[in-house]
Amino acid sequence: MNSKTSSIIKLATSDAEIEECFPILSQLRNNLPQEQFVHQVKVQMTSGYQLSYIKELDVLGVAGFKIDTSLSWSKYLYIADLVIASDRRSQGYGTALFDWLTQYARQNNCQQLHLDSGVQRFAAHRFYFEQKMHISSHHFTIRL
């Protein structure tokens, strides 16, 4: 992380820690109403969702993820949300958070790490390729 030693990465567990992640996560998920954010995260936590964040004086990046199992992937860590503050990108924080997630997956005996990324997010795709990820499938959706 460019020799920055004052950064910490940890899991958000308290309401205050979750709330502190809102300004950064809302840069990726701008449809989230702030007044419902903590409640929504806690609802998702009942199904295994977790928030990790990187912080110096303020939160600089957030990752929402869960560990699960499937017949096709065995045990895996799925990154649902990954965002670094817009004014802190390309400074090593994304790599540090991604490395933390990878290590967390290994410590929890995951065989794989997965994420989906919108087709328009070219800068994010470059970052994922730099992390040695590859495109392994197409993700299809239909609105109901």
Short mmCIF file of C-alpha atoms in Angstrom, two decimals:
data_model
loop_
_atom_site.label_atom_id
_atom_site.label_comp_id
_atom_site.label_asym_id
_atom_site.label_seq_id
_atom_site.Cartn_x
_atom_site.Cartn_y
_atom_site.Cartn_z
CA MET A 1 0.00 0.00 0.00
CA ASN A 2 2.72 2.48 -0.90
CA SER A 3 4.26 2.11 2.59
CA LYS A 4 1.16 3.49 4.33
CA THR A 5 1.23 1.90 7.75
CA SER A 6 -1.65 3.81 9.31
CA SER A 7 -4.33 1.90 7.36
CA ILE A 8 -6.34 -0.83 9.05
CA ILE A 9 -8.72 -3.36 7.53
CA LYS A 10 -11.40 -4.92 9.68
CA LEU A 11 -14.95 -6.19 9.70
CA ALA A 12 -17.77 -3.77 10.42
CA THR A 13 -19.83 -5.32 13.20
CA SER A 14 -21.36 -2.46 15.17
CA ASP A 15 -24.06 -0.11 13.91
CA ALA A 16 -21.55 2.76 14.08
CA GLU A 17 -18.98 0.89 11.96
CA ILE A 18 -21.63 -0.07 9.41
CA GLU A 19 -22.89 3.53 9.24
CA GLU A 20 -19.33 4.77 8.74
CA CYS A 21 -19.12 2.67 5.56
CA PHE A 22 -22.16 4.31 3.96
CA PRO A 23 -20.50 7.32 2.25
CA ILE A 24 -18.06 5.06 0.40
CA LEU A 25 -20.45 2.20 -0.41
CA SER A 26 -23.00 4.69 -1.72
CA GLN A 27 -20.48 5.69 -4.41
CA LEU A 28 -21.05 2.22 -5.87
CA ARG A 29 -24.64 1.64 -4.76
CA ASN A 30 -26.13 5.10 -5.15
CA ASN A 31 -29.68 3.75 -4.85
CA LEU A 32 -29.21 3.09 -1.11
CA PRO A 33 -31.13 5.43 1.21
CA GLN A 34 -28.88 6.31 4.14
CA GLU A 35 -31.68 6.01 6.69
CA GLN A 36 -32.19 2.34 5.73
CA PHE A 37 -28.55 1.39 5.23
CA VAL A 38 -27.67 -0.07 8.65
CA HIS A 39 -30.92 -2.00 8.82
CA GLN A 40 -30.45 -3.42 5.29
CA VAL A 41 -26.86 -4.49 6.02
CA LYS A 42 -27.96 -6.17 9.26
CA VAL A 43 -30.75 -8.03 7.43
CA GLN A 44 -28.19 -9.28 4.89
CA MET A 45 -25.84 -10.25 7.74
CA THR A 46 -28.42 -12.81 8.88
CA SER A 47 -27.61 -14.64 5.63
CA GLY A 48 -23.84 -14.39 6.04
CA TYR A 49 -23.11 -11.01 4.42
CA GLN A 50 -20.19 -9.15 5.94
CA LEU A 51 -18.65 -5.70 5.44
CA SER A 52 -14.93 -5.18 5.58
CA TYR A 53 -13.42 -1.73 5.34
CA ILE A 54 -10.07 -0.02 5.07
CA LYS A 55 -9.60 3.03 7.22
CA GLU A 56 -7.00 5.63 8.05
CA LEU A 57 -8.65 8.64 9.67
CA ASP A 58 -11.76 7.94 7.59
CA VAL A 59 -13.09 4.91 5.76
CA LEU A 60 -11.37 4.76 2.36
CA GLY A 61 -12.80 1.55 0.93
CA VAL A 62 -15.51 -1.02 1.61
CA ALA A 63 -16.14 -4.60 0.52
CA GLY A 64 -19.37 -6.48 1.09
CA PHE A 65 -19.03 -10.24 0.81
CA LYS A 66 -20.23 -13.62 1.98
CA ILE A 67 -18.89 -17.13 2.17
CA ASP A 68 -21.10 -19.83 0.73
CA THR A 69 -21.00 -23.24 -0.91
CA SER A 70 -22.43 -24.53 -4.17
CA LEU A 71 -22.27 -27.66 -6.25
CA SER A 72 -20.39 -25.82 -8.99
CA TRP A 73 -17.91 -23.80 -6.92
CA SER A 74 -17.57 -25.76 -3.63
CA LYS A 75 -16.79 -23.33 -0.80
CA TYR A 76 -16.20 -19.81 -2.07
CA LEU A 77 -16.09 -16.16 -1.05
CA TYR A 78 -18.36 -13.95 -3.16
CA ILE A 79 -17.62 -10.23 -3.29
CA ALA A 80 -20.94 -8.43 -3.74
CA ASP A 81 -19.60 -4.89 -3.30
CA LEU A 82 -16.09 -3.49 -3.64
CA VAL A 83 -15.41 0.24 -3.80
CA ILE A 84 -12.64 2.66 -2.92
CA ALA A 85 -13.34 6.35 -2.29
CA SER A 86 -13.27 8.13 -5.64
CA ASP A 87 -10.47 10.47 -4.52
CA ARG A 88 -8.31 7.57 -3.25
CA ARG A 89 -8.34 5.21 -6.21
CA SER A 90 -5.05 4.04 -7.77
CA GLN A 91 -3.22 4.56 -4.46
CA GLY A 92 -3.01 0.90 -3.37
CA TYR A 93 -6.09 0.78 -1.15
CA GLY A 94 -8.05 -1.45 -3.55
CA THR A 95 -5.16 -3.90 -3.76
CA ALA A 96 -4.83 -3.96 0.02
CA LEU A 97 -8.55 -4.64 0.49
CA PHE A 98 -8.58 -7.28 -2.26
CA ASP A 99 -5.53 -8.99 -0.73
CA TRP A 100 -7.28 -8.97 2.67
CA LEU A 101 -10.37 -10.61 1.11
CA THR A 102 -8.22 -13.23 -0.61
CA GLN A 103 -6.45 -14.04 2.66
CA TYR A 104 -9.78 -14.14 4.52
CA ALA A 105 -11.09 -16.62 1.93
CA ARG A 106 -8.03 -18.82 2.36
CA GLN A 107 -8.27 -18.69 6.17
CA ASN A 108 -11.87 -19.83 5.86
CA ASN A 109 -10.96 -22.75 3.57
CA CYS A 110 -12.56 -21.31 0.45
CA GLN A 111 -11.51 -22.86 -2.82
CA GLN A 112 -12.49 -19.86 -4.94
CA LEU A 113 -13.18 -16.13 -4.89
CA HIS A 114 -15.91 -14.72 -7.16
CA LEU A 115 -17.44 -11.39 -8.07
CA ASP A 116 -19.64 -9.88 -10.75
CA SER A 117 -18.88 -6.51 -12.31
CA GLY A 118 -21.10 -4.37 -14.51
CA VAL A 119 -20.06 -4.51 -18.15
CA GLN A 120 -19.55 -0.73 -18.21
CA ARG A 121 -17.01 -0.66 -15.34
CA PHE A 122 -13.82 -0.73 -17.44
CA ALA A 123 -11.52 0.68 -14.73
CA ALA A 124 -12.75 -1.95 -12.28
CA HIS A 125 -12.13 -4.66 -14.87
CA ARG A 126 -8.53 -3.50 -15.34
CA PHE A 127 -8.09 -3.70 -11.57
CA TYR A 128 -9.51 -7.25 -11.42
CA PHE A 129 -7.23 -8.39 -14.24
CA GLU A 130 -4.27 -6.90 -12.32
CA GLN A 131 -5.35 -9.07 -9.37
CA LYS A 132 -5.00 -12.16 -11.62
CA MET A 133 -8.76 -12.66 -11.96
CA HIS A 134 -10.22 -13.85 -15.25
CA ILE A 135 -13.63 -13.83 -16.88
CA SER A 136 -15.03 -17.31 -16.31
CA SER A 137 -18.69 -16.92 -17.28
CA HIS A 138 -21.46 -14.58 -18.38
CA HIS A 139 -24.02 -13.54 -15.78
CA PHE A 140 -27.58 -13.27 -17.14
CA THR A 141 -30.50 -11.51 -15.49
CA ILE A 142 -34.17 -10.82 -16.04
CA ARG A 143 -36.28 -8.29 -14.15
CA LEU A 144 -39.43 -9.80 -12.64
#
